[in-house]
Coordinates of C-alpha atoms in Angstrom, one line a residue:
Chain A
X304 CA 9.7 -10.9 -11.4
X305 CA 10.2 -11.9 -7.7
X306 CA 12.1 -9.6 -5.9
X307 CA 10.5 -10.6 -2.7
X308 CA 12.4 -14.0 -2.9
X309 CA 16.0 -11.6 -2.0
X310 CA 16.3 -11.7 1.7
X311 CA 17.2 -7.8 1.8
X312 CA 14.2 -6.8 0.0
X313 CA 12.1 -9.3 1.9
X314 CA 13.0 -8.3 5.3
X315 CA 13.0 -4.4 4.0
X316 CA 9.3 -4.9 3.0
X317 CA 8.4 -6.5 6.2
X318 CA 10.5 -4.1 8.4
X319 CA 7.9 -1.2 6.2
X320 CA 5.1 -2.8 6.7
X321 CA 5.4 -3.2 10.7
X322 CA 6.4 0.4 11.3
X323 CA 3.6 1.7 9.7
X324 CA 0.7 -1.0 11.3
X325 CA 2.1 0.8 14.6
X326 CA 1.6 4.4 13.3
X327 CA -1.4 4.1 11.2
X328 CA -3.5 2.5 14.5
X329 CA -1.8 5.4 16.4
X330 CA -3.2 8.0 13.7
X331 CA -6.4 6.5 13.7
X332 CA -7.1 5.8 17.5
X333 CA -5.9 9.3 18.3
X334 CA -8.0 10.5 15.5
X335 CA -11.1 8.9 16.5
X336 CA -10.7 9.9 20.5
X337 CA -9.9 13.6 18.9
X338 CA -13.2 13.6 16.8
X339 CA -15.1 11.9 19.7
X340 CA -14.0 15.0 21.7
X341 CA -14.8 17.8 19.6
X342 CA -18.0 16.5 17.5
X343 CA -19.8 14.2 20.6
X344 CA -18.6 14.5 24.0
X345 CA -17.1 17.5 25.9
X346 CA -14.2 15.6 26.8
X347 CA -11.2 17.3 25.9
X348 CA -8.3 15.8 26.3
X349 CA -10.3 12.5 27.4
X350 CA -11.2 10.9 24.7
X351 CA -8.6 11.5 22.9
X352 CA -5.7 9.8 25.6
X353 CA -8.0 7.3 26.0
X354 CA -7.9 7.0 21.8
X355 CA -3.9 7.3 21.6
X356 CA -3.5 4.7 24.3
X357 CA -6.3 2.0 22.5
X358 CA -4.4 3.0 18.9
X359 CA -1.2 2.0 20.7
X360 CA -2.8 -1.3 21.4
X361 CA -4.2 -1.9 18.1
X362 CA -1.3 -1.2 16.7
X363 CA 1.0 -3.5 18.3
X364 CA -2.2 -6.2 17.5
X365 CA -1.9 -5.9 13.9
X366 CA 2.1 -5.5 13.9
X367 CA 2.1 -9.0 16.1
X368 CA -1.0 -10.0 13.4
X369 CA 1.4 -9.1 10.5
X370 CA 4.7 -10.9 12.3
X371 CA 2.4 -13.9 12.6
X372 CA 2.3 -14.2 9.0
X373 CA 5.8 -13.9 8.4
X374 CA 6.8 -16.5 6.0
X375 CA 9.3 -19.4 7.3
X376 CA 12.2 -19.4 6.0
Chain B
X306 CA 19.4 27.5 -8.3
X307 CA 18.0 26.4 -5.0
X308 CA 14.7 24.8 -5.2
X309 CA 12.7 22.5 -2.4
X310 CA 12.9 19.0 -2.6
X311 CA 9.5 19.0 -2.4
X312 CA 8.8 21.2 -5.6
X313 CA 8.6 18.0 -7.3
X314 CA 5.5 16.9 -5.6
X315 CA 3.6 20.3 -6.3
X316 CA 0.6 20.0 -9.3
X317 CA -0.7 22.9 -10.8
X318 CA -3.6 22.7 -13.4
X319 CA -2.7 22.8 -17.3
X320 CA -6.3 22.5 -17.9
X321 CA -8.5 24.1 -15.4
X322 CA -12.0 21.7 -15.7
X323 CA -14.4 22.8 -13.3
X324 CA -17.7 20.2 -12.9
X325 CA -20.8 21.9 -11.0
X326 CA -18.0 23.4 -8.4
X327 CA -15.7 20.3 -8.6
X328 CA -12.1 21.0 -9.3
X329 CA -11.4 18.3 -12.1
X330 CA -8.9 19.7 -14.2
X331 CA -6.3 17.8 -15.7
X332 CA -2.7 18.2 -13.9
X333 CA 0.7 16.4 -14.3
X334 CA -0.8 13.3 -12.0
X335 CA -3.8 13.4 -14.3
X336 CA -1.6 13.3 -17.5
X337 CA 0.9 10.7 -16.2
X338 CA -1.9 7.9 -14.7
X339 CA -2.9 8.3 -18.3
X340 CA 0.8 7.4 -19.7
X341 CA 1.2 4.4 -17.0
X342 CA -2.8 2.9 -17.9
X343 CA -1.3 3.4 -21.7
X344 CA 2.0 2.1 -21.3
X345 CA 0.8 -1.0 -18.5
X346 CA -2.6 -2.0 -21.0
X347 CA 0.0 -1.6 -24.2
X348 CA 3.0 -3.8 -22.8
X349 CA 0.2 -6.6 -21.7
X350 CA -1.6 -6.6 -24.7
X351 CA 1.9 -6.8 -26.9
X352 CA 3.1 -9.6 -24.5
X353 CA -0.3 -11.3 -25.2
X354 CA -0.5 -11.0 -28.5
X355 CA 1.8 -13.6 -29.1
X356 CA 0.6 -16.9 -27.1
X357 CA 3.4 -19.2 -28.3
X358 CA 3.9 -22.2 -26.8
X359 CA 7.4 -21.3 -26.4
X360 CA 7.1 -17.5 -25.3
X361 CA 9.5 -14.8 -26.2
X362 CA 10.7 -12.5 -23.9
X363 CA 7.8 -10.6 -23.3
X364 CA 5.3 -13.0 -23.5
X365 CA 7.4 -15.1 -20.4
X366 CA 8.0 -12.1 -18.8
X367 CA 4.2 -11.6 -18.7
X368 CA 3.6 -15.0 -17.9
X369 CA 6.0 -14.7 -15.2
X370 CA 3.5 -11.8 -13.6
X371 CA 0.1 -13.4 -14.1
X372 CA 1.7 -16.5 -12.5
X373 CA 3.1 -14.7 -9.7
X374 CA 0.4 -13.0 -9.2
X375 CA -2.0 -16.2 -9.5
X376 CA -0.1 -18.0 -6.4
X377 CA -0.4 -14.7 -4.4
X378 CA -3.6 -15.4 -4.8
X379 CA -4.1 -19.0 -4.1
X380 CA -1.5 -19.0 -1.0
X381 CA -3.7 -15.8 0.8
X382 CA -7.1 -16.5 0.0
X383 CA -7.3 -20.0 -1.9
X384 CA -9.3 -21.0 -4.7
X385 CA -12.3 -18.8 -3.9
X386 CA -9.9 -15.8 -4.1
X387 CA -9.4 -16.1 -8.0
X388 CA -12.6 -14.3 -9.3
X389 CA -10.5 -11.4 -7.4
X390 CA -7.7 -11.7 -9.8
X391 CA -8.5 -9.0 -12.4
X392 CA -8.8 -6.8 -9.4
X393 CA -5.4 -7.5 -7.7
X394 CA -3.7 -7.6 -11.0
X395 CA -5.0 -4.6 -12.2
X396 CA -3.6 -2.8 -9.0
X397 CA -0.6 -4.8 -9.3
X398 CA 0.0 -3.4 -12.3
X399 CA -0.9 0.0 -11.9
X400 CA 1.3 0.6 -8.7
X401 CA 4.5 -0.8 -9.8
X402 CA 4.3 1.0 -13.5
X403 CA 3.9 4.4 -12.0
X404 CA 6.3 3.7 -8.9
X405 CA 8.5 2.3 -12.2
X406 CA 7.7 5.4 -14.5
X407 CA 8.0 7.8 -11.6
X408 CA 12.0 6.5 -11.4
X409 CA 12.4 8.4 -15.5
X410 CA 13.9 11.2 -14.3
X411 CA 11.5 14.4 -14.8
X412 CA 8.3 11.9 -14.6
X413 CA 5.6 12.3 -11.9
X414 CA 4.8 9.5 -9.7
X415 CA 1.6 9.1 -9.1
X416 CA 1.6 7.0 -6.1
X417 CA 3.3 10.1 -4.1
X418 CA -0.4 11.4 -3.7
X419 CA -1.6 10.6 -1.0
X420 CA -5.4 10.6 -2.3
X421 CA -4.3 8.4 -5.4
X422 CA -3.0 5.6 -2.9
X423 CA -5.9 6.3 0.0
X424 CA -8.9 5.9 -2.7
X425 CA -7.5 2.5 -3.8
X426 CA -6.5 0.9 -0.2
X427 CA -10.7 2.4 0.9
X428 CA -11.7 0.8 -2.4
X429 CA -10.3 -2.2 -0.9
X430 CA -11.5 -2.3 2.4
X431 CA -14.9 -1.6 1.2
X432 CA -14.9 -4.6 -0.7
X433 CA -14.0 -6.7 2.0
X434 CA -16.3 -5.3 3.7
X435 CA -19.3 -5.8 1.3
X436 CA -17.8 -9.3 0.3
X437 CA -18.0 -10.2 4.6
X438 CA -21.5 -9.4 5.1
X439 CA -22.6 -10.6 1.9
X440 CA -20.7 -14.3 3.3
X441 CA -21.1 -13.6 6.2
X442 CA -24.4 -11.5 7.2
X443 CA -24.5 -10.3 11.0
X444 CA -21.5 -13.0 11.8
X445 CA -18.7 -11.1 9.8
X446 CA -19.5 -8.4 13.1
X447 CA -17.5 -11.6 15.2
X448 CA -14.0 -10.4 13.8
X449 CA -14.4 -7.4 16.3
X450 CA -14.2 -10.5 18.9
X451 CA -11.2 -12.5 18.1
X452 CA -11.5 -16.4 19.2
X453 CA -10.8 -17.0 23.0
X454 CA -11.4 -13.5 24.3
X455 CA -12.8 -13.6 27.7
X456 CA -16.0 -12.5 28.1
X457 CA -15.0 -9.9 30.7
X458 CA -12.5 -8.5 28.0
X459 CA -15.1 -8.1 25.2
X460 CA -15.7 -3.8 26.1
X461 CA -11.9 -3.2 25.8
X462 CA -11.6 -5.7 22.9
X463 CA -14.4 -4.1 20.5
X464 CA -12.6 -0.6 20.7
X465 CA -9.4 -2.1 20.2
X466 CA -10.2 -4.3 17.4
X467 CA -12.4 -1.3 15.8
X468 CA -9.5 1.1 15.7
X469 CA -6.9 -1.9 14.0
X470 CA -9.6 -2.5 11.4
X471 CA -9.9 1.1 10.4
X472 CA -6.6 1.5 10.7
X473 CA -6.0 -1.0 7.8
X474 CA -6.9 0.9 5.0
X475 CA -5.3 4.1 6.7
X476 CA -1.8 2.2 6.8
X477 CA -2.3 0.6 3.3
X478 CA -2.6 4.0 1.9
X479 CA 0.8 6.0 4.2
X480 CA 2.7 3.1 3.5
X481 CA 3.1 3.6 -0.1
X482 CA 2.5 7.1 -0.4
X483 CA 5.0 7.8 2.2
X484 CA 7.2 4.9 0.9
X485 CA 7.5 7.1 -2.6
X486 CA 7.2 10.1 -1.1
X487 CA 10.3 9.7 0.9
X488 CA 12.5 8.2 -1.4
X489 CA 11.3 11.1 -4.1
X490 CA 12.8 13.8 -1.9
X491 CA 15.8 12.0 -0.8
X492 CA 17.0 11.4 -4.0
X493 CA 16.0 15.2 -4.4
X494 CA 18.2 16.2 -1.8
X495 CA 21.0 14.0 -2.9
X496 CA 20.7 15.2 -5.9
X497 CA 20.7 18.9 -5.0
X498 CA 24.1 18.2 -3.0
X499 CA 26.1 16.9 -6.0
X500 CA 25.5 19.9 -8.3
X501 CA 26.3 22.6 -5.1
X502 CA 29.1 19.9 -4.3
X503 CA 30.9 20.7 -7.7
X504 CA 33.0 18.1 -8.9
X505 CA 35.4 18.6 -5.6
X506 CA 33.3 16.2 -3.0
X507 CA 30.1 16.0 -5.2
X508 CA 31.0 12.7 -6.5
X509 CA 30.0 11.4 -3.1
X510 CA 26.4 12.8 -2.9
X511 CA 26.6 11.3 -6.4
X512 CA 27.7 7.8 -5.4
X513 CA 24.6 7.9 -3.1
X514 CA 22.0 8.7 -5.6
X515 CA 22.9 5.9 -8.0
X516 CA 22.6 3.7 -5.0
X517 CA 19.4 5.1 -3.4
X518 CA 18.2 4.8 -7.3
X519 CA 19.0 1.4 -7.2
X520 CA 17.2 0.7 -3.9
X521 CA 14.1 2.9 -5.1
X522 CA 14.2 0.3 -8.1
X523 CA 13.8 -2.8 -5.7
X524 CA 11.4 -0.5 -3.5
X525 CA 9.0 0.3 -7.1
X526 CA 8.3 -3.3 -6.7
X527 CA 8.1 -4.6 -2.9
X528 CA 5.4 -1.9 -2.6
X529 CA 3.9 -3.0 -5.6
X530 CA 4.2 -6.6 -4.3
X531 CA 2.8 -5.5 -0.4
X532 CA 0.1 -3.5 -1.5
X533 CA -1.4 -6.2 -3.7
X534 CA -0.5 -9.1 -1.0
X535 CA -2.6 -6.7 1.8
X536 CA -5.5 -6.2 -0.4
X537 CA -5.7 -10.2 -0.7
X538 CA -5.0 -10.8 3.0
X539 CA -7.9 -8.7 3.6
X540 CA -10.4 -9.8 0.8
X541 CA -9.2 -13.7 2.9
X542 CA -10.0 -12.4 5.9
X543 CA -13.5 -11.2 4.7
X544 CA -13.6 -14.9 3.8
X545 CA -12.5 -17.2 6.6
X546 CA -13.6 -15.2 9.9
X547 CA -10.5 -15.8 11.5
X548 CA -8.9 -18.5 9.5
X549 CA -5.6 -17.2 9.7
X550 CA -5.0 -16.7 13.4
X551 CA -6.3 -20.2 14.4
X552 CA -3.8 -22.0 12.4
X553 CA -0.9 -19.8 13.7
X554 CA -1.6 -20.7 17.5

């Protein structure tokens, strides 16, 4: 009942789990700048750059948060 | 016979239920979240029935779980993080029986829709977030500004840190949906090439499925595992405001 203790399962589950920190902040940010856009401002295609670009960021934040946490082995 | 890979994932409704305009009828999903709650509450119960001191092979099994579980617990979130337990073991157990059930072929897996996985990780998140400000009141607002920003970087970092806590939940939700998802369809397609293969090359299509089953097995349980370890990172992070990253510097 720990498969997280095999190195190729552990590293698989990390390598998962980075990839998608980067593309879920990149959905979000470009989602948020998208609705800011249509719904609040008329900023087209402003808000939504400007969303993509602060997603990238974020993302690369909680990939580095998540690669902090990586346990020593 | 050609058929989509994807045919798999499609529901339709064996008993249309319609509640003042919502669509609640009972589908495959429906039917097979029933199966894994029976099967998951029926395997615990059996392998708790026992308490021995000396535990059979279900009841260590078992044992094996809560305990595994239990230090997930203590290493992320620490003692306070145990009246959480029924919470992360419950989800625990419900991911990795229906990632495990979904691998029978001609199952469903219910953690390939996207709305099963997304209501659980915003379930999640809005914990954490009631459990912050309850802690924390208007202070838990100070993980938008991490420790040792400079002030003149406090507009770019609000924004920033805004978008990477919403997007928490977001990826907690695509990762396992698209984790199951993905390996659904490529053992579809695999699949699909050994029978138009014949037995001339299909073998090697074949020899690929077993293997790609026998990775999905290992997968079943590393999202099981990452799922349940995120929602008590984040339930320790509503916790201690920035515990974690001032120990890592």
């Amino acid at each position: 009942m720990a498969p997280s203790q095999d190195p190729l399962y552990a590293g698989l589950g990390q390598a998962v789990r980075m990839a998608t920190d980067l593309l879920a902040a990149l959905i979000v940010g470009g989602g948020l700048g998208w609705a800011c856009d249509t719904y609040l401002l008329d900023s087209t295609p402003w808000g939504m750059i400007g969303g993509l670009v602060l997603g990238l960021v974020a993302g690369m934040r909680n990939a580095y948060r998540s690669a902090q946490r990586w346990p020593k082995t | 016979m050609e058929e989509s890979p994807l045919h798999q994932f499609e529901l339709e409704n064996w008993v249309p239920i319609s509640l003042g305009g919502l669509d609640v009828s009972i589908n495959k999903a429906v039917v097979f979240m029933w199966i894994v709650i029976a099967v998951a509450a029926v395997l615990m119960v059996m392998a708790g029935s026992a308490r021995k001191l000396v535990p059979g092979k279900m009841q260590s099994l078992a044992e094996m779980m809560v305990d595994f579980i239990r230090s997930m617990i203590l290493d992320t979130m620490g003692k306070e993080g145990m009246r959480f337990f029924p919470l992360i073991a419950t989800l625990f157990l419900f991911i990795l029986f229906s990632n495990l059930i979904g691998l029978i072929p001609g199952s469903y897996t219910v953690t390939s829709q996207i709305i099963v996985t997304a209501v659980f990780s915003f379930v999640v998140y809005g914990i954490s977030l009631v459990l912050g400000f309850m802690l924390h009141g208007v202070k838990f607002l100070g993980i938008l500004v991490p420790p040792g920003t400079p002030g003149w970087l406090v507009p770019l970092m609000i924004p920033i840190e805004i978008i990477s806590q919403v997007a928490r939940p977001v990826s907690l939700a695509v990762r396992l949906f698209a984790n199951m998802t993905a390996g659904h369809v490529m053992l579809a397609v695999l699949f699909s090439l050994t029978i138009g293969g014949g037995l001339l090359i299909g073998w090697l299509p074949f020899a690929f499925t077993v293997a790609i089953y026998g990775l999905e097995f290992g997968i079943a349980f590393i999202q099981a595992y990452i799922f349940s370890i995120l929602t008590c990172v984040y339930l320790g992070d509503a916790f201690h405001l920035h515990g974690h990253e001032e120990h890592a510097h």
